[in-house]
PDB file of C-alpha atoms and ligand atoms in Angstrom:
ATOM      1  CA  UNK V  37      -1.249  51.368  31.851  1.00  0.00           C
ATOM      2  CA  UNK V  38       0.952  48.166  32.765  1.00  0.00           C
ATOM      3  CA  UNK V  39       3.328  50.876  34.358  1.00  0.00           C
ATOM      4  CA  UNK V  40       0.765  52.017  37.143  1.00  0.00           C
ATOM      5  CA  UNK V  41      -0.270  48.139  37.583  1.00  0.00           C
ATOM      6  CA  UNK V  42       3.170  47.022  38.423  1.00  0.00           C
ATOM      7  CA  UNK V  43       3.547  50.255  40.850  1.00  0.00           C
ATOM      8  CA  UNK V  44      -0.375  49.951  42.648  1.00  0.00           C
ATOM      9  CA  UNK V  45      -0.842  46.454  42.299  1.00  0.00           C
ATOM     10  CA  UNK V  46       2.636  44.719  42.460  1.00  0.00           C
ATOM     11  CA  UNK V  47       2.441  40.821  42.305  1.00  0.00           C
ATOM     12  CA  UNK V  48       3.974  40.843  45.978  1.00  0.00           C
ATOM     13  CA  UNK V  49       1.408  42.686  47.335  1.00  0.00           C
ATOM     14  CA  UNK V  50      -1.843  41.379  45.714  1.00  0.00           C
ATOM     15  CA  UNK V  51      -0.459  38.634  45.760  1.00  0.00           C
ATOM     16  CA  UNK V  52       0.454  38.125  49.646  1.00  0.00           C
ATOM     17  CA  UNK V  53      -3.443  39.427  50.272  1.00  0.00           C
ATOM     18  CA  UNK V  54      -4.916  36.879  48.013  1.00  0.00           C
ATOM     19  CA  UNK V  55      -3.003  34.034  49.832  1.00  0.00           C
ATOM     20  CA  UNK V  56      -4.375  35.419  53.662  1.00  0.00           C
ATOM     21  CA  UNK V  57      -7.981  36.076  51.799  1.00  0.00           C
ATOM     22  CA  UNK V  58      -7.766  32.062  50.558  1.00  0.00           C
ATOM     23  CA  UNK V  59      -6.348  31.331  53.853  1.00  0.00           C
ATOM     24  CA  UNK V  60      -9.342  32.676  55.590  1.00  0.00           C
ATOM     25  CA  UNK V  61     -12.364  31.873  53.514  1.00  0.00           C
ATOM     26  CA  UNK V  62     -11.133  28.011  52.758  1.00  0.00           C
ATOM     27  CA  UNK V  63     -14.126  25.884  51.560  1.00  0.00           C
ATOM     28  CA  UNK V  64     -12.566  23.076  53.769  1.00  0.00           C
ATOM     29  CA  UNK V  65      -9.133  21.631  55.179  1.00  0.00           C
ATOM     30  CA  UNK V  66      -6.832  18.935  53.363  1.00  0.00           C
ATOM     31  CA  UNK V  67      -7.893  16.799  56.167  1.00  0.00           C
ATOM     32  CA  UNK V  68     -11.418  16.112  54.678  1.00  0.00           C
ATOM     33  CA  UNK V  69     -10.023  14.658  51.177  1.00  0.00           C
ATOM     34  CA  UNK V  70      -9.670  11.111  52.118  1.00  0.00           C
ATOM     35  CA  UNK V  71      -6.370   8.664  51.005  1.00  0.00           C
ATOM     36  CA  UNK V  72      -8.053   6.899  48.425  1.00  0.00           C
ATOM     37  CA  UNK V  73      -8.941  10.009  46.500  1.00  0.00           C
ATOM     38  CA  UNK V  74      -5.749  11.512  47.358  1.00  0.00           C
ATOM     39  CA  UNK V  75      -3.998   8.705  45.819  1.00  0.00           C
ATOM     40  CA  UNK V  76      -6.591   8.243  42.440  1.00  0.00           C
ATOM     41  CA  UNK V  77      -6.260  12.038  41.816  1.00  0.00           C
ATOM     42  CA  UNK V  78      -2.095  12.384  42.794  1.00  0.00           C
ATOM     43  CA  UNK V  79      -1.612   9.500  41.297  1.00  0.00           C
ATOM     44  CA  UNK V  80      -3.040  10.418  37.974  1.00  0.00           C
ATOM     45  CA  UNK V  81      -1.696  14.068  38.121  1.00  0.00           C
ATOM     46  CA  UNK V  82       1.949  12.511  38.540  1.00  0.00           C
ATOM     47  CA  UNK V  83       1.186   9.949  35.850  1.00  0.00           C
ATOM     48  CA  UNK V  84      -0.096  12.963  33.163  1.00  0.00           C
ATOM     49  CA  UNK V  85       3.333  14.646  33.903  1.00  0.00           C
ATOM     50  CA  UNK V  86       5.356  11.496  33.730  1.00  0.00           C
ATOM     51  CA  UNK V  87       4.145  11.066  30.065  1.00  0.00           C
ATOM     52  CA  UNK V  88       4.609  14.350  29.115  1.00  0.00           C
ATOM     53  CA  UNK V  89       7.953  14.277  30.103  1.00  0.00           C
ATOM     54  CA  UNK V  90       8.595  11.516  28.037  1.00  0.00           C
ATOM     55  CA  UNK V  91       6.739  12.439  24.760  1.00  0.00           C
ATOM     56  CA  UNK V  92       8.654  15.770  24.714  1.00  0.00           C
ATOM     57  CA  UNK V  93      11.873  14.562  26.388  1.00  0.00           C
ATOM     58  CA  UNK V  94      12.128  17.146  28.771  1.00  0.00           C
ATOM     59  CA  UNK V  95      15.726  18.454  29.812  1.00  0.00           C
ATOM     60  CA  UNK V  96      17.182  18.980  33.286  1.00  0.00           C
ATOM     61  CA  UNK V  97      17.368  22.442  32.338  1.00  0.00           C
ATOM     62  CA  UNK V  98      14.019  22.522  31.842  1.00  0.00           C
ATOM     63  CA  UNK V  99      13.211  20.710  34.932  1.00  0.00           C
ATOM     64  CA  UNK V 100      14.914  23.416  36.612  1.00  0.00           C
ATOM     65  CA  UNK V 101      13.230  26.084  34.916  1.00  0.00           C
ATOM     66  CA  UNK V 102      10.286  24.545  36.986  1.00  0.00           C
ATOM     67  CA  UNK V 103      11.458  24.326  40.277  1.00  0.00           C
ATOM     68  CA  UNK V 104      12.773  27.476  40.553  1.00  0.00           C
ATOM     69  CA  UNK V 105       9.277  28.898  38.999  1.00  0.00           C
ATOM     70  CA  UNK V 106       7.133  26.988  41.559  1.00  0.00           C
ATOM     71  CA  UNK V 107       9.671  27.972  44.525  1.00  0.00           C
ATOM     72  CA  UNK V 108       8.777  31.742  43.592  1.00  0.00           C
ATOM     73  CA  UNK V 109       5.232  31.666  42.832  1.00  0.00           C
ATOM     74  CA  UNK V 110       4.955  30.539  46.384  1.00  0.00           C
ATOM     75  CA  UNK V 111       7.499  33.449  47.427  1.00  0.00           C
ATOM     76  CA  UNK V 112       5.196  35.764  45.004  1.00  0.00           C
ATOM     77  CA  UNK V 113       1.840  34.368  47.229  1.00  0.00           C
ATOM     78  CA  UNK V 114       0.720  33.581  43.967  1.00  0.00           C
ATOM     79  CA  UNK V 115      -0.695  30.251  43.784  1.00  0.00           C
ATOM     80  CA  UNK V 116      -4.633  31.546  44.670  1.00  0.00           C
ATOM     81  CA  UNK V 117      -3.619  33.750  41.403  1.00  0.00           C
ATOM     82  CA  UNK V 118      -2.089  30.906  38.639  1.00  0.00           C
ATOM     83  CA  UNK V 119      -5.224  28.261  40.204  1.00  0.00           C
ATOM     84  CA  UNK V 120      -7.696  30.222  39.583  1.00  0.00           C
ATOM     85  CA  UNK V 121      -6.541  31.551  36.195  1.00  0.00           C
ATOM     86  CA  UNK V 122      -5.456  27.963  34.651  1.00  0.00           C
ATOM     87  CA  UNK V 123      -7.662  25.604  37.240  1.00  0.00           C
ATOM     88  CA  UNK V 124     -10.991  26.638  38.728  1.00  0.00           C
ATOM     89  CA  UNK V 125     -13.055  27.181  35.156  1.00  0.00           C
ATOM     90  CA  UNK V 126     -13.028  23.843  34.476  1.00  0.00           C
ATOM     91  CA  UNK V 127     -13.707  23.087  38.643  1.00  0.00           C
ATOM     92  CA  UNK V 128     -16.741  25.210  38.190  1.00  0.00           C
ATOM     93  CA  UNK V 129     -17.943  23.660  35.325  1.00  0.00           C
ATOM     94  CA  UNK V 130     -17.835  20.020  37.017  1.00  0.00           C
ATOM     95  CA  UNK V 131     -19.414  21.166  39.974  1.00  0.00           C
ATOM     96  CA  UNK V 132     -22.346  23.081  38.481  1.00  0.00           C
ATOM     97  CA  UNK V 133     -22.917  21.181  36.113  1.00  0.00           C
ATOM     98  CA  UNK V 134     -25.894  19.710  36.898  1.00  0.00           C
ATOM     99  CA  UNK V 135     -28.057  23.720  37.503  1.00  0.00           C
ATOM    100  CA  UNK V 136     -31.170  24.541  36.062  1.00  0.00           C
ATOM    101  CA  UNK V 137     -30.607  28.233  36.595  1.00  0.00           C
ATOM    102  CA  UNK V 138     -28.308  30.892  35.731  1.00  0.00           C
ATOM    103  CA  UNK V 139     -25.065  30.310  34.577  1.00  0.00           C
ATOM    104  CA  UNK V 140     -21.938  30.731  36.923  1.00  0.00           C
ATOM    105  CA  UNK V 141     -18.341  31.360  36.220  1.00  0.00           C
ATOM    106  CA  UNK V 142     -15.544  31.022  38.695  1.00  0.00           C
ATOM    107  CA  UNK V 143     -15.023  33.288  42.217  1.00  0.00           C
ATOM    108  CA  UNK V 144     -11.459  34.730  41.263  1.00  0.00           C
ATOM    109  CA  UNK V 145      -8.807  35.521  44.244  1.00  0.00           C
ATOM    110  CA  UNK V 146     -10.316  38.951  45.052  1.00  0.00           C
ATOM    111  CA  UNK V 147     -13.237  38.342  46.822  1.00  0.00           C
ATOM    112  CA  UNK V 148     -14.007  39.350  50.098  1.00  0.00           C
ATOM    113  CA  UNK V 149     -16.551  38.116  52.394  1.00  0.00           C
ATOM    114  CA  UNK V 150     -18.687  40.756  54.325  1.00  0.00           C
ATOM    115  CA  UNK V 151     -18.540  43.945  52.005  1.00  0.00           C
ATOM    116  CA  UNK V 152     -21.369  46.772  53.126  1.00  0.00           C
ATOM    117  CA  UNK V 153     -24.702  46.050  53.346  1.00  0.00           C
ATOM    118  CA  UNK V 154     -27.154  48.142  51.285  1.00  0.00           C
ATOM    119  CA  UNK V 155     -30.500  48.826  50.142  1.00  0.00           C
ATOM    120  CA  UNK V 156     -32.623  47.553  46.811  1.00  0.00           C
ATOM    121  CA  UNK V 157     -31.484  50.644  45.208  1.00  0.00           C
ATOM    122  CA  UNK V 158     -28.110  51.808  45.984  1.00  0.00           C
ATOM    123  CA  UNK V 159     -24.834  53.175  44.919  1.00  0.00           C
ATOM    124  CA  UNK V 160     -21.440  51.426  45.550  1.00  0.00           C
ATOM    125  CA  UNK V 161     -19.286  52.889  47.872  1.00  0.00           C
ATOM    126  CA  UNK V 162     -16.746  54.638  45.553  1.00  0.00           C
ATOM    127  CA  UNK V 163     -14.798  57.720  45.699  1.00  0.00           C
ATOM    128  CA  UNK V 164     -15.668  61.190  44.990  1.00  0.00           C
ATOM    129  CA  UNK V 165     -14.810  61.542  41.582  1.00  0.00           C
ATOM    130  CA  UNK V 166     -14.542  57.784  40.652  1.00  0.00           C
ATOM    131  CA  UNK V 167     -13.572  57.738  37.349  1.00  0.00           C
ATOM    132  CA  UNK V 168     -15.693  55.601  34.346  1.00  0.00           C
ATOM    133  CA  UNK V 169     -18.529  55.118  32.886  1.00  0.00           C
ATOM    134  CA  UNK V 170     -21.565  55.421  34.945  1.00  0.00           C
ATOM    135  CA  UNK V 171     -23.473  51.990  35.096  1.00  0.00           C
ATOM    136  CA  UNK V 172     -26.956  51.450  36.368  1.00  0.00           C
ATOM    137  CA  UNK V 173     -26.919  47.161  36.728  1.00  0.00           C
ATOM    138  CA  UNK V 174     -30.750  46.426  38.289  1.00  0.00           C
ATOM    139  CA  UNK V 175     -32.326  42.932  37.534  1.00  0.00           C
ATOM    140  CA  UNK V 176     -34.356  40.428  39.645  1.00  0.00           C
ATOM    141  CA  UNK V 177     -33.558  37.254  41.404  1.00  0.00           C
ATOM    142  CA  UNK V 178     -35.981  34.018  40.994  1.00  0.00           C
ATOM    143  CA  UNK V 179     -36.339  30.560  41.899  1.00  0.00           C
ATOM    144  CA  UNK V 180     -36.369  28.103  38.943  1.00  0.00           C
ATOM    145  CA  UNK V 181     -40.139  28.264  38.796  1.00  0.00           C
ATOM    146  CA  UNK V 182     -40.198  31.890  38.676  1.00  0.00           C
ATOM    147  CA  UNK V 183     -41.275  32.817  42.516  1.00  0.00           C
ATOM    148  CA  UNK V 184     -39.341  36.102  42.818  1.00  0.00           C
ATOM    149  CA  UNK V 185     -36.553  35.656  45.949  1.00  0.00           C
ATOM    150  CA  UNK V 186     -37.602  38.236  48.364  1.00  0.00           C
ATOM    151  CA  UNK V 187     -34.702  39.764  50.046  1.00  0.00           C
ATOM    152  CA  UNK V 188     -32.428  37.724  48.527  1.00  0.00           C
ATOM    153  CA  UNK V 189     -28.865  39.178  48.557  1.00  0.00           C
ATOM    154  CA  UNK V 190     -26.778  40.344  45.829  1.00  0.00           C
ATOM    155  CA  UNK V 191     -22.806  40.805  46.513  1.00  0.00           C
ATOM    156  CA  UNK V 192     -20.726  42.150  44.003  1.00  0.00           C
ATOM    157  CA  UNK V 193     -17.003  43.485  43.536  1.00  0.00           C
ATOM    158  CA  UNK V 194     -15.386  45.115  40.738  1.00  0.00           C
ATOM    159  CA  UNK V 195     -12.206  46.575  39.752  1.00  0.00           C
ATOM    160  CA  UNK V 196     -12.276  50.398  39.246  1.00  0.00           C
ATOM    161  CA  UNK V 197     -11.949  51.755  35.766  1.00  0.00           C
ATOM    162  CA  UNK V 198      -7.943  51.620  35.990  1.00  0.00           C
ATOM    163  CA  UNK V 199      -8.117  47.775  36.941  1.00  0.00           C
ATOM    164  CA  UNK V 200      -7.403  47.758  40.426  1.00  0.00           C
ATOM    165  CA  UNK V 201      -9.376  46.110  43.395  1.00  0.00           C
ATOM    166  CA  UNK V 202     -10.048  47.576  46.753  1.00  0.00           C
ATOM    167  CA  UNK V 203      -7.819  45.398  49.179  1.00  0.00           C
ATOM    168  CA  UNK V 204      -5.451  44.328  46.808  1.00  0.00           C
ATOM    169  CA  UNK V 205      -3.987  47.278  45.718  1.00  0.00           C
ATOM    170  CA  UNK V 206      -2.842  50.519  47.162  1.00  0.00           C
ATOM    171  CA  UNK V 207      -4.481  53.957  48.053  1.00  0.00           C
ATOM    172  CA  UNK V 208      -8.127  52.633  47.534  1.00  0.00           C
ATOM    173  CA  UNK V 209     -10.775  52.831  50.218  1.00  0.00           C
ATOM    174  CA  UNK V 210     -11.444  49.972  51.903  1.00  0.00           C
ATOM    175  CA  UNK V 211     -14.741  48.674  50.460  1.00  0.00           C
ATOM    176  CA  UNK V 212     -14.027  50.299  46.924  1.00  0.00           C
ATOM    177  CA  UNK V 213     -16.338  48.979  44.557  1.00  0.00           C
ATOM    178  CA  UNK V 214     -17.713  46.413  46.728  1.00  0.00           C
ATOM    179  CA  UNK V 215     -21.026  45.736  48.553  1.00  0.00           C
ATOM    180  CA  UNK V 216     -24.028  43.350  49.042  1.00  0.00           C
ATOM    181  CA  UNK V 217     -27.337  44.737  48.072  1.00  0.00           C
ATOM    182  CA  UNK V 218     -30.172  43.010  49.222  1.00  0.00           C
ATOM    183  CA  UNK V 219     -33.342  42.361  46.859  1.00  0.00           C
ATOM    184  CA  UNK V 220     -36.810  44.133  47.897  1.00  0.00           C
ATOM    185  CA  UNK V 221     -40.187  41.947  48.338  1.00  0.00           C
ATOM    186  CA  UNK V 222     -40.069  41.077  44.902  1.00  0.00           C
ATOM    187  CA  UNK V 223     -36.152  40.090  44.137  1.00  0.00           C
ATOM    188  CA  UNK V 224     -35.643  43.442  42.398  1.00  0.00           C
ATOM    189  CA  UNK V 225     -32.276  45.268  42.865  1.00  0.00           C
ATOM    190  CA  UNK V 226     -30.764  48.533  41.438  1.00  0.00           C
ATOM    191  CA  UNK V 227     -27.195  48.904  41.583  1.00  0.00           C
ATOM    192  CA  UNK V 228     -25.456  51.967  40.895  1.00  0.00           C
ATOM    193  CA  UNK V 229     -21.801  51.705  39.840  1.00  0.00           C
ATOM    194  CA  UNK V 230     -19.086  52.534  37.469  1.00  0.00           C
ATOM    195  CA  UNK V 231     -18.349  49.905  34.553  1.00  0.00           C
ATOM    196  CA  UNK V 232     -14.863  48.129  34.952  1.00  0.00           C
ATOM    197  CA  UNK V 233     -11.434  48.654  33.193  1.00  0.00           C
ATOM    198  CA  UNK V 234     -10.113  44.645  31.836  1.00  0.00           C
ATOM    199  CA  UNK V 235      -7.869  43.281  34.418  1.00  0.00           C
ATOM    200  CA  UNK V 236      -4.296  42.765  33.367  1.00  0.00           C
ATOM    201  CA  UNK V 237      -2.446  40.127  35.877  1.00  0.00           C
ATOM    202  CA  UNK V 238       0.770  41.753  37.502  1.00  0.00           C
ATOM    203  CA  UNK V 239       3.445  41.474  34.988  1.00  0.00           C
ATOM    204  CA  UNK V 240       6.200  40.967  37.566  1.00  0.00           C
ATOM    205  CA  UNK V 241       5.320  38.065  39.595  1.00  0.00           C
ATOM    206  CA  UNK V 242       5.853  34.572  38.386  1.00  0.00           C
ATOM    207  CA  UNK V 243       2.348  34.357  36.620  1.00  0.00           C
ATOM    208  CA  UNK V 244       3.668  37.000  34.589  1.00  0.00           C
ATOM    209  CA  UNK V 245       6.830  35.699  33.794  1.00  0.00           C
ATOM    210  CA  UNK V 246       5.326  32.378  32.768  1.00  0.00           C
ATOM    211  CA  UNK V 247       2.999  34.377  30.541  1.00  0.00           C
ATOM    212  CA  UNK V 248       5.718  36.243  28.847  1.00  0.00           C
ATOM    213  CA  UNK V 249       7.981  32.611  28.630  1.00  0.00           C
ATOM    214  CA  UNK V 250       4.863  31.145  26.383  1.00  0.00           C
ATOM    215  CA  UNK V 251       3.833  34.270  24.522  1.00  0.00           C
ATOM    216  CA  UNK V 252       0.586  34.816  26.085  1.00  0.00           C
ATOM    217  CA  UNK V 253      -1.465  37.973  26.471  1.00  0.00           C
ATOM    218  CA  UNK V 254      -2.164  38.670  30.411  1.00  0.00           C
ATOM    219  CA  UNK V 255      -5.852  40.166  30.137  1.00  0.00           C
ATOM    220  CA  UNK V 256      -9.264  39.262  31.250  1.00  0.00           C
ATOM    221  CA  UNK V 257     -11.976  41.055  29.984  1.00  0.00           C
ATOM    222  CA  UNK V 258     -13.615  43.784  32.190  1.00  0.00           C
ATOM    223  CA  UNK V 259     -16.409  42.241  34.326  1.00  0.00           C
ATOM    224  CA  UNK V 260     -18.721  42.486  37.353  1.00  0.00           C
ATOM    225  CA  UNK V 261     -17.959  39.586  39.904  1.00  0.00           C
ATOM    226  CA  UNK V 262     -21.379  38.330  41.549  1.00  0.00           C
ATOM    227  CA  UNK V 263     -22.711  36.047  44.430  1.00  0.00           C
ATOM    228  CA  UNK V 264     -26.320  35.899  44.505  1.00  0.00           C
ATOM    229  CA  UNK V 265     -28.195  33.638  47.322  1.00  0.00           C
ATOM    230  CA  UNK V 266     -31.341  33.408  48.964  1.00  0.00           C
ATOM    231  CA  UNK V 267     -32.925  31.119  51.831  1.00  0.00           C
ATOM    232  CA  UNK V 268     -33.992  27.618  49.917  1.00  0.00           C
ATOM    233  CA  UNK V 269     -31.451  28.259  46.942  1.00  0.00           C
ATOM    234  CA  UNK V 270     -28.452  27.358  45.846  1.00  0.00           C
ATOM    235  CA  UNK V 271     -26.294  30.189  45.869  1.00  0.00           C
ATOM    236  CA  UNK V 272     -24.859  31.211  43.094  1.00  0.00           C
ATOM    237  CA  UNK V 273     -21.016  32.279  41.737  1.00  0.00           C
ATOM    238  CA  UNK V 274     -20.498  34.176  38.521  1.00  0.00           C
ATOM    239  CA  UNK V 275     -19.147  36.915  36.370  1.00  0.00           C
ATOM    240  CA  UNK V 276     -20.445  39.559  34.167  1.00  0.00           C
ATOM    241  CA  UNK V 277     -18.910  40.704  31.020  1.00  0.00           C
ATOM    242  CA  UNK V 278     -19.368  43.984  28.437  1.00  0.00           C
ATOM    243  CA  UNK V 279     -20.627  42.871  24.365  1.00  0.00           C
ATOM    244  CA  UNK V 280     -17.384  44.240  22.554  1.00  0.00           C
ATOM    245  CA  UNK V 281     -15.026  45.125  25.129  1.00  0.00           C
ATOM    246  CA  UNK V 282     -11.355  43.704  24.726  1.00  0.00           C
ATOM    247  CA  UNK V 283     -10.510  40.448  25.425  1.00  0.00           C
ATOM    248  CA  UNK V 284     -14.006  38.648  26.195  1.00  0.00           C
ATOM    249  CA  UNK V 285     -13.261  36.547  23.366  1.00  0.00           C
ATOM    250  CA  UNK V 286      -9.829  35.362  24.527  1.00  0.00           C
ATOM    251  CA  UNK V 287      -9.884  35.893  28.570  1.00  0.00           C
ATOM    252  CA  UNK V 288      -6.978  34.518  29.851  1.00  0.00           C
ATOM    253  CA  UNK V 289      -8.898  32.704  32.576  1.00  0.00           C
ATOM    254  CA  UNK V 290     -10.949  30.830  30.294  1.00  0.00           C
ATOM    255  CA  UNK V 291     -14.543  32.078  32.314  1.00  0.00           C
ATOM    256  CA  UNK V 292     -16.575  33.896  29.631  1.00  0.00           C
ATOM    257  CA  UNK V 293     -19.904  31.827  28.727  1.00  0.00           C
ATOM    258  CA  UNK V 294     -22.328  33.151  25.933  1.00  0.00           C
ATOM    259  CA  UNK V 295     -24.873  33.763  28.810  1.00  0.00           C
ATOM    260  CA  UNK V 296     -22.487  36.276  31.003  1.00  0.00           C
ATOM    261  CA  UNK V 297     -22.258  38.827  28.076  1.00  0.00           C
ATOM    262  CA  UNK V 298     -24.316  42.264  28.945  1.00  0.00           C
ATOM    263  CA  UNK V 299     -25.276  44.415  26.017  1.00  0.00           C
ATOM    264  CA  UNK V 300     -26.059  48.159  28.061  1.00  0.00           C
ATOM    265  CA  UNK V 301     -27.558  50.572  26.323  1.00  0.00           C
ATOM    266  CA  UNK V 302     -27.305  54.443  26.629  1.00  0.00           C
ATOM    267  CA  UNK V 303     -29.103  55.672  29.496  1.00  0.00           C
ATOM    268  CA  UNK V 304     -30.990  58.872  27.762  1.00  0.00           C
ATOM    269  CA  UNK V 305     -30.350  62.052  30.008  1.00  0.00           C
ATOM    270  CA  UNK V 306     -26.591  60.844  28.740  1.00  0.00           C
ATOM    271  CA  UNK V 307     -25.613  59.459  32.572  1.00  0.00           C
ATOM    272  CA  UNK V 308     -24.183  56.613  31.398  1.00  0.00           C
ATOM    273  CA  UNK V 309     -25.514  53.089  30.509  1.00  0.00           C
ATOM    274  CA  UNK V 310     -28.050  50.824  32.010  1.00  0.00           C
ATOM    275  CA  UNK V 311     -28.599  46.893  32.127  1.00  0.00           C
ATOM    276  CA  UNK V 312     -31.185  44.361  32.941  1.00  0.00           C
ATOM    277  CA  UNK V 313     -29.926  41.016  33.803  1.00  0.00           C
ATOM    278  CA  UNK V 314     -32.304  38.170  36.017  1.00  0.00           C
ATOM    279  CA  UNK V 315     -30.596  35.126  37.940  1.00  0.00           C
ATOM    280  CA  UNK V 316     -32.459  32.350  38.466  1.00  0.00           C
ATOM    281  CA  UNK V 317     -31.616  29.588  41.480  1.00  0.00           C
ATOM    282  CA  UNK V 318     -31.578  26.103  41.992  1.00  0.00           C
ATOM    283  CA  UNK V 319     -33.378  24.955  44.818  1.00  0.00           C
ATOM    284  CA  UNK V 320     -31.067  23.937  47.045  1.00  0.00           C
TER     285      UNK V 320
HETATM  286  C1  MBD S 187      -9.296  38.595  38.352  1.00  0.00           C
HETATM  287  O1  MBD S 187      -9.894  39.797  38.475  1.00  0.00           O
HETATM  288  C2  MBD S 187     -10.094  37.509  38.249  1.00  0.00           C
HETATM  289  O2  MBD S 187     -11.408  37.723  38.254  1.00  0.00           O
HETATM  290  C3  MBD S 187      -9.548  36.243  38.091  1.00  0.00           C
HETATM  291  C4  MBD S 187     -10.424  35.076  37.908  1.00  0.00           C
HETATM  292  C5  MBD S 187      -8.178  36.080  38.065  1.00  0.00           C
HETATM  293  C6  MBD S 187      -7.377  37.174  38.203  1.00  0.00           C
HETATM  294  C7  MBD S 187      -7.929  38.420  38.343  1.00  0.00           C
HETATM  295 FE1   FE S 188     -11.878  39.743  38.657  1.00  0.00          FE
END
């Protein structure tokens, strides 16, 4: 399998369209981080790395090692990859840490605003014969006092059941996998997909080489990506994982919670599996 990665999703490639994707979905610009908190949080970053360097008495060679690896993981366009692999769980857990409702996990660099719009029930777009398991993934969405959210929306993305995401790897349709399903008049949706392969970052992009200089593995588990909002409500960011599959005991982006583990269950004309699985929101 990590032979078709490296030729449908080379690090070059998904890695150049996560960089324009960050590029053009940015939460904000520099420009509204003011000096002081630039120079508490620098400051303290720079201060971390002095003392490491000390306590282990790092070598030129070694300091090196890590200029030439940050020069190419900006030549690789993969800094949206290595931040939100090593970075944004623990980002996600300071800034929701405060909900009520459902759990979230971090966004990832493969999401794309503006995927299809489609109906309560509905199927994915996917290709004729996508390959995998079929899943039927139908919940309801709720406020934290249990009003169901009526229309509320439902996005998800996936990768297909080789690992690969539309838009960031070749010879997939454009909206592979992808869509935003909105709730009927009482927050109930019924999605109609194919469960996920486990995603294996590109080994032959920097990420990968750093992974292979420390002796890591370079899986996630297979999972569902979600954003679920309504009007009123905070929305919410998260990720869905499979009881038993590989790897969601030791995801390599650290963004497996308790809470985010489905158990489906045989659907009984044999089609597949189904799940149930509610959000709840915060007000906002
Ligand atoms: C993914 O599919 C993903 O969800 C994250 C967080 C990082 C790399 C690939
Ligand atoms: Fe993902």
């Amino acid at each position: 399998m990590s032979d078709t990665i490296t030729d449908r999703a080379t690090a070059a490639a998904s890695g150049a369209a996560a960089t324009e994707q960050f590029r053009a979905k940015q939460r904000s610009s520099t420009a509204d981080v003011g000096t002081k908190r630039v120079d508490t949080l620098v400051t303290e970053l720079l201060t971390a790395a002095h003392d490491i360097i000390r306590r282990h008495k790092v070598t030129y060679d070694e300091y090196d090692a890590l200029k030439s690896w940050l020069i190419q993981v900006g030549e690789d366009g993969e800094w949206p990859l290595f931040l939100d692999v090593w970075l944004e769980h623990v980002v996600e857990e300071v800034a929701n840490e405060n909900r009520q409702g459902s759990k979230g996990t971090i966004e990832g660099p493969y999401y794309i605003p503006g995927s299809p719009s489609l109906p309560a029930e509905a199927t994915l777009p996917m290709r004729e014969a996508e390959e995998g398991t079929p899943l039927l993934f139908q919940g309801q969405v709720r406020s934290v006092d249990g009003t169901p959210l009526t229309g509320a929306a439902v996005e998800i993305w996936h990768a297909d059941n080789d690992g690969y995401y539309a838009q960031f790897a070749s010879n997939l349709p454009e909206w592979n996998l992808r869509g935003t399903v909105i709730a009927d008049d009482t927050g109930h949706f019924w999605i109609h997909t194919i469960e996920p392969a486990p995603y294996q970052i590109p080994t032959d992009g920097s990420c990968g080489r750093l992974i292979a200089a420390a002796g890591w593995h370079a899986w996630r588990p297979a999972h569902l990506h979600l954003k679920v909002s309504a009007p009123g409500h905070q929305l919410i960011t998260t990720q869905l994982y499979f009881e038993g599959g590989n790897h969601v005991a030791d995801d390599i982006a650290s963004a497996v919670k308790p809470e985010l583990i489905l158990a489906p269950t045989p659907v009984s004309d044999g089609s597949g599996r189904e799940v149930t699985y509610d959000f709840v929101l915060d007000r906002a």
